[in-house]
Short mmCIF file of C-alpha atoms (C1' of nucleotides) in Angstrom, two decimals:
data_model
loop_
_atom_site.label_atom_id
_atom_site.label_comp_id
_atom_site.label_asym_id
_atom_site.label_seq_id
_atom_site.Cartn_x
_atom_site.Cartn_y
_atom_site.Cartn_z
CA UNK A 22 25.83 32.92 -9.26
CA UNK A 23 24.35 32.80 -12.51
CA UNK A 24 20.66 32.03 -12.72
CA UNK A 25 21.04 29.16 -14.31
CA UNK A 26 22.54 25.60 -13.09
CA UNK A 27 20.69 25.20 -10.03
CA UNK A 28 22.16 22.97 -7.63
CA UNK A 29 21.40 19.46 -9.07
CA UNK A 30 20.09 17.08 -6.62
CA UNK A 31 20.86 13.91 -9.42
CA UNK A 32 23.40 13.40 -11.61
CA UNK A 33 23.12 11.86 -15.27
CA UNK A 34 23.38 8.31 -13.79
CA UNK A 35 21.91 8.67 -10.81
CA UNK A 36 18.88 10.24 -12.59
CA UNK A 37 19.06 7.17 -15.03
CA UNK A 38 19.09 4.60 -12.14
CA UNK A 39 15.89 6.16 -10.43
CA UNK A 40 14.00 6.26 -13.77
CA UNK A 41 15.35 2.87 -14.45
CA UNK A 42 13.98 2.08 -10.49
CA UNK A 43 10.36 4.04 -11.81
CA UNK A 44 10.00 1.50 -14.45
CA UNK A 45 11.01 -1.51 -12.41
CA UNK A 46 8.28 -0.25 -9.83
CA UNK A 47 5.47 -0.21 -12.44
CA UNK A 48 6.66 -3.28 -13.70
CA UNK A 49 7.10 -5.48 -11.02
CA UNK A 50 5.88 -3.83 -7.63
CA UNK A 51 7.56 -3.14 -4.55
CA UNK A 52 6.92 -6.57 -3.39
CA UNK A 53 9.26 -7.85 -6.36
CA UNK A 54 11.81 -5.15 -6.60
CA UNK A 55 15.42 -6.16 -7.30
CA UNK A 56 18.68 -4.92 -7.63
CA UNK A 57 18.40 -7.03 -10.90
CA UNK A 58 14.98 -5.87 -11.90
CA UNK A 59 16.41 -2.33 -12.54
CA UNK A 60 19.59 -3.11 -14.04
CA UNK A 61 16.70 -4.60 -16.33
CA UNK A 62 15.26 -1.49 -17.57
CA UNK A 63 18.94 -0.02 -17.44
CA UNK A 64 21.61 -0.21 -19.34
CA UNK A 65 24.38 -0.34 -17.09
CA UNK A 66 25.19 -3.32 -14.63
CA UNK A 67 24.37 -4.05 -11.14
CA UNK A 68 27.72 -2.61 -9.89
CA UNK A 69 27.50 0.43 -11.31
CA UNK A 70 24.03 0.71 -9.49
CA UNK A 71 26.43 -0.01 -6.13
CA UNK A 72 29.07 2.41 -7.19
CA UNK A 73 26.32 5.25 -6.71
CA UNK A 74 24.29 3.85 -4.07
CA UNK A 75 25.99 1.98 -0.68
CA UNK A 76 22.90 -0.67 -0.31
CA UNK A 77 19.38 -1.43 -1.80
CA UNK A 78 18.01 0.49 1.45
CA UNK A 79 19.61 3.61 0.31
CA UNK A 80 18.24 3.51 -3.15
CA UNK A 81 15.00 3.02 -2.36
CA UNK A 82 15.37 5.91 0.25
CA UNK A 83 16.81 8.40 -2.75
CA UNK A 84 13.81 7.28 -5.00
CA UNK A 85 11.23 7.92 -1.97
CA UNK A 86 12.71 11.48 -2.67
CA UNK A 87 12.67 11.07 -6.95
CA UNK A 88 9.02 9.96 -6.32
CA UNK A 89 7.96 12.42 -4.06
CA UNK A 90 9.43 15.43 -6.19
CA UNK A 91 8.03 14.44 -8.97
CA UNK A 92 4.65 14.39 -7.25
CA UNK A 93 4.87 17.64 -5.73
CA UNK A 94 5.99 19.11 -9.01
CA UNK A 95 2.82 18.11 -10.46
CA UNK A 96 0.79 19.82 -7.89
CA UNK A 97 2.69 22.94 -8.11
CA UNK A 98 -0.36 25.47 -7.01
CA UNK A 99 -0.18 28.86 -8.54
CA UNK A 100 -2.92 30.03 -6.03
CA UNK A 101 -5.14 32.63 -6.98
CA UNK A 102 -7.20 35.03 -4.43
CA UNK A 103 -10.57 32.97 -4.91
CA UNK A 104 -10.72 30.77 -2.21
CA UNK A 105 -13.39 28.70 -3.62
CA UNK A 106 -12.21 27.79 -7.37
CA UNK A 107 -8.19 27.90 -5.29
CA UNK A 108 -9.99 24.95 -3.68
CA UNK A 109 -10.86 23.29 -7.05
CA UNK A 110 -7.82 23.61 -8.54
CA UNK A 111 -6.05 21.98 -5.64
CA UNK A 112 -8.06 18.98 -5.85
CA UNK A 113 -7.99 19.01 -9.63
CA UNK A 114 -4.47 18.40 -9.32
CA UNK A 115 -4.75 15.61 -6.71
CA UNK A 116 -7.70 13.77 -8.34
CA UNK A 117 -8.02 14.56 -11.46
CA UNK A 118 -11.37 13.42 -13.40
CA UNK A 119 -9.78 11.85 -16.31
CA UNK A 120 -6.18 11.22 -15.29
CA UNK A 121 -3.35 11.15 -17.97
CA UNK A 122 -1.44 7.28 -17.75
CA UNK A 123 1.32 9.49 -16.49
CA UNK A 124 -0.63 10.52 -13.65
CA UNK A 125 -2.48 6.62 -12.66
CA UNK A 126 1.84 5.30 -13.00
CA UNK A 127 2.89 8.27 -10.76
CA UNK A 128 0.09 7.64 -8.13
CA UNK A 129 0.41 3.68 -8.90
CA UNK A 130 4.45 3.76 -7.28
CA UNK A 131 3.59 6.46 -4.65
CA UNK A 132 0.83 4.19 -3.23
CA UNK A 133 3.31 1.07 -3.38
CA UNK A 134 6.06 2.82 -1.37
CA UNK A 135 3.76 4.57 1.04
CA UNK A 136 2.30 1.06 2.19
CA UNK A 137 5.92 0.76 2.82
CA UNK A 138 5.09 3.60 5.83
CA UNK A 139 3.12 0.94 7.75
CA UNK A 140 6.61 -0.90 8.76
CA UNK A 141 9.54 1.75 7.94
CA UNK A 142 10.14 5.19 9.58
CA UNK A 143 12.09 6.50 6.82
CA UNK A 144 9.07 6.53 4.32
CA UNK A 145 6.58 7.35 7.64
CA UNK A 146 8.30 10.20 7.86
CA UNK A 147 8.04 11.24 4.52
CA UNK A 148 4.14 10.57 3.59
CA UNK A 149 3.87 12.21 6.76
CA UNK A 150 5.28 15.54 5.63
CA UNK A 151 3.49 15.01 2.40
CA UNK A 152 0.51 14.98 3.94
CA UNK A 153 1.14 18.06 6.32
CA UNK A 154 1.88 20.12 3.75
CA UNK A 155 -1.22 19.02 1.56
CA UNK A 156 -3.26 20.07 4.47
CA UNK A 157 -1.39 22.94 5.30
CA UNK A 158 -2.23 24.43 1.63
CA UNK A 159 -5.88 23.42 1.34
CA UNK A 160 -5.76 24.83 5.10
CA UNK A 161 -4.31 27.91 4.18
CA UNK A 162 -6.73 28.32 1.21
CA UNK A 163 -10.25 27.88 3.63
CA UNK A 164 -8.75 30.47 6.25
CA UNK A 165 -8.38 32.98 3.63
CA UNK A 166 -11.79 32.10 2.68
CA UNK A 167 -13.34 33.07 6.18
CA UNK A 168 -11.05 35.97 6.64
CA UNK A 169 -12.63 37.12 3.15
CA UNK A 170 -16.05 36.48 3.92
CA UNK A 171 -16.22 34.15 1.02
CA UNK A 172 -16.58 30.88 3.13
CA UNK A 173 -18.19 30.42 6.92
CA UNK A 174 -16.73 30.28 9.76
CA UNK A 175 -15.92 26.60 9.69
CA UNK A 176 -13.00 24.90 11.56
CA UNK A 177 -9.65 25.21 8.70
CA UNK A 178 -8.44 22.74 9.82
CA UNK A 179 -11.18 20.01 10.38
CA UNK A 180 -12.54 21.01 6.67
CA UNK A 181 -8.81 20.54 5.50
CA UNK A 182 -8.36 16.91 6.82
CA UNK A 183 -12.08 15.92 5.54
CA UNK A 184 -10.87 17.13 2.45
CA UNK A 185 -7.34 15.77 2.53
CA UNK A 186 -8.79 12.21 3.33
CA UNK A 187 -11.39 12.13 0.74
CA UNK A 188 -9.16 13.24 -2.24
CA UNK A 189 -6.29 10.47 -1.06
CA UNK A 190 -9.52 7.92 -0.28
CA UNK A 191 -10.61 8.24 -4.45
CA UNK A 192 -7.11 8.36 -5.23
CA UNK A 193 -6.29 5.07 -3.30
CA UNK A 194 -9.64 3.11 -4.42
CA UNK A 195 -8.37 4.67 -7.97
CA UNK A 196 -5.84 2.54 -8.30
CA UNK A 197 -6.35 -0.28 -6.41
CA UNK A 198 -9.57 -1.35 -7.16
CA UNK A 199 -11.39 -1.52 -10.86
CA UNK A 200 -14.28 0.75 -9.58
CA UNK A 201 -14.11 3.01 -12.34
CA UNK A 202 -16.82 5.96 -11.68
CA UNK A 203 -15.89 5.96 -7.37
CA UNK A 204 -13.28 8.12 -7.46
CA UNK A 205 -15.02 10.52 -10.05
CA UNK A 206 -18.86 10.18 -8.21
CA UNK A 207 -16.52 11.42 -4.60
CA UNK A 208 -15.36 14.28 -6.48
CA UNK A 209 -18.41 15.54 -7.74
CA UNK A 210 -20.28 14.99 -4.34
CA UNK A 211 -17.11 16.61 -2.02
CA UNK A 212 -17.38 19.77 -4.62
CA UNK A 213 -21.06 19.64 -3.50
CA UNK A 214 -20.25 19.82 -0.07
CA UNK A 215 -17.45 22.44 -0.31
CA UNK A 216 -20.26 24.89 -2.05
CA UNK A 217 -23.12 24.11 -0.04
CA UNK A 218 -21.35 24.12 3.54
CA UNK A 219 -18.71 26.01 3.41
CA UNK A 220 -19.95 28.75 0.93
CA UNK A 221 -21.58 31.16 2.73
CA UNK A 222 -25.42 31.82 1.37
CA UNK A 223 -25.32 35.46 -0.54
CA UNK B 28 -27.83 -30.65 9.07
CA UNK B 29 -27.79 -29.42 12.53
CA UNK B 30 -27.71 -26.03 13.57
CA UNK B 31 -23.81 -26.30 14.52
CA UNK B 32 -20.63 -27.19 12.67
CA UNK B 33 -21.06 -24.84 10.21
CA UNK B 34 -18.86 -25.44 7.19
CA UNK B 35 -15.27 -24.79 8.05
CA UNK B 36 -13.39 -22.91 5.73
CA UNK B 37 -10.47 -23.17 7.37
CA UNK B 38 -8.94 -26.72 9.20
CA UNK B 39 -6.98 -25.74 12.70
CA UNK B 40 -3.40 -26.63 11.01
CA UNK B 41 -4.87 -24.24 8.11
CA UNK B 42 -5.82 -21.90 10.18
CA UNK B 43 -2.17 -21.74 12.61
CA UNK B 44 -0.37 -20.93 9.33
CA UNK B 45 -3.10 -17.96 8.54
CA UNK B 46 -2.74 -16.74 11.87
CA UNK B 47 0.88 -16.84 11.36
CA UNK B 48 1.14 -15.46 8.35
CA UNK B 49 -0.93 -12.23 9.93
CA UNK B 50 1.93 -11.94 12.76
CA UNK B 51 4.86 -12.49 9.96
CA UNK B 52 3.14 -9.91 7.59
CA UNK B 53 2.68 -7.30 11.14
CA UNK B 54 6.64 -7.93 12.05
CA UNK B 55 8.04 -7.60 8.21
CA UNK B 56 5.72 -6.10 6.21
CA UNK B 57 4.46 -7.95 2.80
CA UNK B 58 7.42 -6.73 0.87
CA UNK B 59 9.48 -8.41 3.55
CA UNK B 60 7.37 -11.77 3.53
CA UNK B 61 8.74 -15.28 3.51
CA UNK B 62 7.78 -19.06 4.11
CA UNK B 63 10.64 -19.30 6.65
CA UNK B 64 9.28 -16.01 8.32
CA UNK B 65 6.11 -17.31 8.46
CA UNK B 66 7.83 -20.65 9.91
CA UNK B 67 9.23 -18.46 12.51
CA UNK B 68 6.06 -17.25 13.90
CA UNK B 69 4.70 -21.10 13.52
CA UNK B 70 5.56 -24.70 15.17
CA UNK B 71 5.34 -26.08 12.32
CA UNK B 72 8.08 -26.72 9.33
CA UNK B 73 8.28 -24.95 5.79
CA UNK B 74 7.30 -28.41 4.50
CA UNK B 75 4.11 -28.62 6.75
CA UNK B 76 3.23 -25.03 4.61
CA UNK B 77 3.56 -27.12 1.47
CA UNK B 78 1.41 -29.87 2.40
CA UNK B 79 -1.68 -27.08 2.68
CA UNK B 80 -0.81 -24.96 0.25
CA UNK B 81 1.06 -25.76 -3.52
CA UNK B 82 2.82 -22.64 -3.82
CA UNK B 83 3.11 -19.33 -1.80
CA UNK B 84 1.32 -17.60 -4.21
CA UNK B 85 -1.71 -19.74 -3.58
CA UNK B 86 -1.07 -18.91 0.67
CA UNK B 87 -1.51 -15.40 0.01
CA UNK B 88 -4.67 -15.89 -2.38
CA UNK B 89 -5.74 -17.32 0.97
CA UNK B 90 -4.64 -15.45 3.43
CA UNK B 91 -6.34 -12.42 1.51
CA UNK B 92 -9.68 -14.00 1.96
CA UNK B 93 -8.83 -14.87 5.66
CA UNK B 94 -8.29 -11.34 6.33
CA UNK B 95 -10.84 -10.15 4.76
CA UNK B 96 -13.20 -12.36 6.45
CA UNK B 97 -11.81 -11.22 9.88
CA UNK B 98 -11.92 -7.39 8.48
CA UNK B 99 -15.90 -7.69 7.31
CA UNK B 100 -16.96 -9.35 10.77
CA UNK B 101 -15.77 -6.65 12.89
CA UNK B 102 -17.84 -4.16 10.51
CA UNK B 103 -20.60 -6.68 10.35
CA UNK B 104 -23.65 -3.99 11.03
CA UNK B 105 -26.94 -4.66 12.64
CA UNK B 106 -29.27 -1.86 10.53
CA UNK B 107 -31.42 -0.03 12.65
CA UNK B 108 -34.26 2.26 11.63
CA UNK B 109 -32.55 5.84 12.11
CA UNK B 110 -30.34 6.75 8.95
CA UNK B 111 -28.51 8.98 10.64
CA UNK B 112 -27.43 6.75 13.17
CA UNK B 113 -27.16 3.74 11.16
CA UNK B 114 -24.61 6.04 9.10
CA UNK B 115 -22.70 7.02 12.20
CA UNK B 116 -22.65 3.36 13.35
CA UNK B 117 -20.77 2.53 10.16
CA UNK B 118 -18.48 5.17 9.88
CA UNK B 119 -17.35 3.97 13.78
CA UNK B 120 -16.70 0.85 12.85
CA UNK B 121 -14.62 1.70 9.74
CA UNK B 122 -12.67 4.80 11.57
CA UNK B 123 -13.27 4.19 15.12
CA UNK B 124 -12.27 7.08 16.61
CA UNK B 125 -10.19 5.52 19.14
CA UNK B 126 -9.13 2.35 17.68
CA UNK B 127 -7.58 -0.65 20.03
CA UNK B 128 -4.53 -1.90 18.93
CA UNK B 129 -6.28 -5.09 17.32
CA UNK B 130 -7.90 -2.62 14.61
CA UNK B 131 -5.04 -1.25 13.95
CA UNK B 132 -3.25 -4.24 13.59
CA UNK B 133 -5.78 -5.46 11.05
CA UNK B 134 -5.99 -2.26 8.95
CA UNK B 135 -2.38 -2.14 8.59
CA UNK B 136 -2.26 -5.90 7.16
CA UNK B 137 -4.96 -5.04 5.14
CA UNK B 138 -3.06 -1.68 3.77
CA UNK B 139 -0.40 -3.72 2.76
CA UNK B 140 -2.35 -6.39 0.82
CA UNK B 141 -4.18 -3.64 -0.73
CA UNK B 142 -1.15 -2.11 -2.27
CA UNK B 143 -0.04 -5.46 -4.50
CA UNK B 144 -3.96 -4.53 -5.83
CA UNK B 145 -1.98 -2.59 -8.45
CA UNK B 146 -0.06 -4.94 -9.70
CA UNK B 147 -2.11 -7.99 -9.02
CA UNK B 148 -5.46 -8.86 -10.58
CA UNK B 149 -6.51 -11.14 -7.77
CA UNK B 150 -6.24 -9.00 -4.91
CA UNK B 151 -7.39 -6.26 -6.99
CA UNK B 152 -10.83 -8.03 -7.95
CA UNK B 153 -11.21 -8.47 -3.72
CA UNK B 154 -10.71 -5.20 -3.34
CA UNK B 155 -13.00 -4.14 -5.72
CA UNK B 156 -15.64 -6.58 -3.95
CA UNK B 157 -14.89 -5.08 -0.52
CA UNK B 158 -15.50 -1.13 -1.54
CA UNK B 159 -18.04 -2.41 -3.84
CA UNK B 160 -20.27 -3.79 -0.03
CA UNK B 161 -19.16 -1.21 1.95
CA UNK B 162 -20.53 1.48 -0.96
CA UNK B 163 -23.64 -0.22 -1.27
CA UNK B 164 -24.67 -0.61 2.14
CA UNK B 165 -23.63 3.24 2.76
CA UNK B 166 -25.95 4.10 -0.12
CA UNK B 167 -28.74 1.61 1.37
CA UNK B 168 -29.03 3.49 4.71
CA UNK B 169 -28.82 7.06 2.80
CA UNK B 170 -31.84 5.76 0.24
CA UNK B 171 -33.94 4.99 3.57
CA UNK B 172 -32.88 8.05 4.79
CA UNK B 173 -34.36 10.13 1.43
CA UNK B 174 -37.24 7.39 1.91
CA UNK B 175 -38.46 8.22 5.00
CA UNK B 176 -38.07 12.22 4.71
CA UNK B 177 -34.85 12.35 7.32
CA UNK B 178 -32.86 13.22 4.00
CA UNK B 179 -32.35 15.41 1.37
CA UNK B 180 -33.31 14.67 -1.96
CA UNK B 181 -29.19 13.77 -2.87
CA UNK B 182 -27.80 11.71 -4.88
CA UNK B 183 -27.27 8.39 -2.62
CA UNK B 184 -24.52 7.15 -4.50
CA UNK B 185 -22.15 9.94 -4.64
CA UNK B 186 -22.65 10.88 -1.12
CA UNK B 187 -21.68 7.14 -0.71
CA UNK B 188 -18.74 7.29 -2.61
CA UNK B 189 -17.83 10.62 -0.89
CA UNK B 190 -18.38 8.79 2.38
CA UNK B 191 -16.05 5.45 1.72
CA UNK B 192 -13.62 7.98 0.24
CA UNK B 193 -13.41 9.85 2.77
CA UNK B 194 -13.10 7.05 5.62
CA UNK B 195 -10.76 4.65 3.10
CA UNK B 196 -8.43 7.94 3.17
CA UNK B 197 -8.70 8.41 6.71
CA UNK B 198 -7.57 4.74 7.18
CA UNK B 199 -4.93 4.77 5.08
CA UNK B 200 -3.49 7.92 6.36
CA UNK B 201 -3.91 6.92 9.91
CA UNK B 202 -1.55 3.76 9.39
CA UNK B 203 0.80 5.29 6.57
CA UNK B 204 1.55 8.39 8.66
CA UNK B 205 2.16 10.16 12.14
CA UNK B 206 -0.44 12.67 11.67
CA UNK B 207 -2.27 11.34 15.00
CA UNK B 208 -5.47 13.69 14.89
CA UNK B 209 -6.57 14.24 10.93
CA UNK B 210 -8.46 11.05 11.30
CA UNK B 211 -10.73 11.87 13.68
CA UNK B 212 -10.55 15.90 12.60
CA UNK B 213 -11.70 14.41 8.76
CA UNK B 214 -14.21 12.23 10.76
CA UNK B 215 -16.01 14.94 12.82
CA UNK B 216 -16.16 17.15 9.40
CA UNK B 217 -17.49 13.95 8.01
CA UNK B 218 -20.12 13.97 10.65
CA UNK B 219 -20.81 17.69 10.29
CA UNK B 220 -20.92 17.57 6.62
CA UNK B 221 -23.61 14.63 6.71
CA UNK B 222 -25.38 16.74 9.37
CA UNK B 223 -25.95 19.53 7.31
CA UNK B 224 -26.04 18.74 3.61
CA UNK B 225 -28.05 15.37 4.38
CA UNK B 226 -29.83 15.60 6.78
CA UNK B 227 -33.28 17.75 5.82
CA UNK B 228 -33.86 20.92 7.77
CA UNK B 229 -36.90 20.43 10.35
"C1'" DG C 2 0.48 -34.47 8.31
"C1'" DT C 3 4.77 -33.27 9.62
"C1'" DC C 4 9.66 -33.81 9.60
"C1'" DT C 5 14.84 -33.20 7.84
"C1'" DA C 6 17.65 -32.52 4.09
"C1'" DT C 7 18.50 -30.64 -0.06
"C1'" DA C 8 18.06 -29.00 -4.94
"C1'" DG C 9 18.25 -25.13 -7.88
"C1'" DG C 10 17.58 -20.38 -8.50
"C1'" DT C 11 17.82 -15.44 -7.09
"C1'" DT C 12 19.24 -11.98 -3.98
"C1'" DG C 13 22.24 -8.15 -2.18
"C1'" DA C 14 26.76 -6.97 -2.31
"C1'" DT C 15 32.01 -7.01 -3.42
"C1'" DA C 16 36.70 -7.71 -5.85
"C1'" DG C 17 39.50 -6.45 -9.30
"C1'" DA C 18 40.26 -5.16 -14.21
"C1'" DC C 19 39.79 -1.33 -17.36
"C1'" DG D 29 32.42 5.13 -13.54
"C1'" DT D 30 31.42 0.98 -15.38
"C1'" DC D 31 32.36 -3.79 -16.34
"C1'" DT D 32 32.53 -9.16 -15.50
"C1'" DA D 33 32.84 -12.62 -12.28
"C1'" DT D 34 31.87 -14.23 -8.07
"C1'" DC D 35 30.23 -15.08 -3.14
"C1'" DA D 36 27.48 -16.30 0.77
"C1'" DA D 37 22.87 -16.01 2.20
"C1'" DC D 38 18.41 -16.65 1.33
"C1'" DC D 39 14.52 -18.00 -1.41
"C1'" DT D 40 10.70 -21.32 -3.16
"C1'" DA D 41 9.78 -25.84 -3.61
"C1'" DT D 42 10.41 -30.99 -3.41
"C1'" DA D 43 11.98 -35.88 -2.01
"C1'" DG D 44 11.69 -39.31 1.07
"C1'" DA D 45 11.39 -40.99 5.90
"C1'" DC D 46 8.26 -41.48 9.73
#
DNA sequence: GTCTATAGGTTGATAGAC
DNA sequence: GTCTATCAACCTATAGAC
């Protein structure tokens, strides 16, 4: 009852075994992950790996979850009640303009398990909720904007998914490609577009 | 010297264990990808794989270029004179709106080769290549555009960027999730946006 | 060029001791 | 909870016959 020890969702171990897994990824790939790979950047054996998780499948489904919380704990929005520079900060979160190495690794594994989506329904399902709640907020944001009077009366939701799909567009070319200045130039030009279309002329 | 048999890159045995490859990578994914799965989707032995190629490694190296070869003819473009459409006819063929399962087959190989870009340089410099075309000939049609007064003074290179981001994320969201309309909702803002911030007021 | 057979290594997973 | 030792299955790659 106290307000401290939330319920943990990872024990020591377990919490050891997924950053262990994290490393392994950055190392190595999803292509090339092994049981043996993480016991690698562990120090415990391979059984102890199987004591906490049944099979290989199940691991990778409890770091899907790792992954993904520590992704939407970066991009934690304390939203404020201006709809334009709310819109900003979102995006500043997704894409930054000079990412930390924290951020490129963190973005690095999530695009190597979401390519994963394309064949398993597990981690489908999951970039798909991602995803709906990413638009959901930056939707959320633009209809507060209209009801305001601050932005046109655009389509929320049609301005959301542009928006959505250009942010993880830069993101993706980020780190798969050695186009340096894309994901930056994208940025600068979709912040064009948010204050010259959506804004509405004073 | 004649006007036919125009230098094959590929031989047919060459090109069965490509097209092979492509149904192996659709059924198991590239995390999931074998010579014997390959074999399975071939008449041919493991051994006949050897003969063509020295080492798997070397059979992806080519099956990246074979894919990419099939991916840049079916966005191979005949310019016209009208920016705008020229623009449009692009954006179709990267994000058709209502893609036939053979597109989607192809983008979702193509997602999964993209996402060993991160950990490998080879694939990574292709990829580079690929956004590097598709950028420049988006930025080509908006410079005529500006040219011949049907656009705004912008910057053609970050509305290109903005415009590959925006259909690479698209893409990748369309295969990587169940979200079955934020494609073509980000495509018709796409088409709005380039309506009214590009194109200059008459 | 393609085959069968096989070498040698790694994989995911388990048994049994502590 | 963690260890060492081990297994069968699978992997990449090669040898040698045709």
């Amino acid at each position: 009852m106290a307000s401290d020890s939330p319920k943990q969702r990872w024990s020591t171990a377990e919490e050891e075994i997924m950053k262990a897994t994290y490393r392994a990824l950055l190392r190595h790939g999803y292509a090339d992950l092994s049981i043996s790979r993480i016991t690698d950047e562990l120090d415990k054996s391979k059984a102890a790996i199987y004591y906490h998780y049944d099979t290989k499948d199940d691991l990778l489904v409890a770091f899907l979850e790792f992954a993904v919380d520590r992704f939407e704990e970066t991009i934690e929005t304390e939203t404020g009640d201006e709809p334009p520079e709310d819109i900003e900060h979102v995006i500043e979160k997704l894409l930054p303009l000079q990412p930390d190495e924290e951020q490129r690794q963190l973005q690095a594994v999530l695009v190597g398990l979401r390519s994963q989506a394309v064949t398993n329904e597990v981690f489908r399902e999951q970039f798909t909720q991602i995803d709906e709640r990413l638009a959901a907020t930056v939707r959320n944001i633009v209809e507060r904007g209209i009801e305001d009077g601050t932005f046109r009366d655009v389509d929320p939701s049609r301005v959301a998914e542009h928006i959505l799909a250009t942010v993880n567009g830069a993101m993706y070319g980020r780190v798969t490609t050695d186009r340096k200045s894309a994901a930056a130039a994208a940025r600068v030009s979709l912040a064009s577009y948010i204050d010259s279309e959506l804004r509405r002329r004073s």
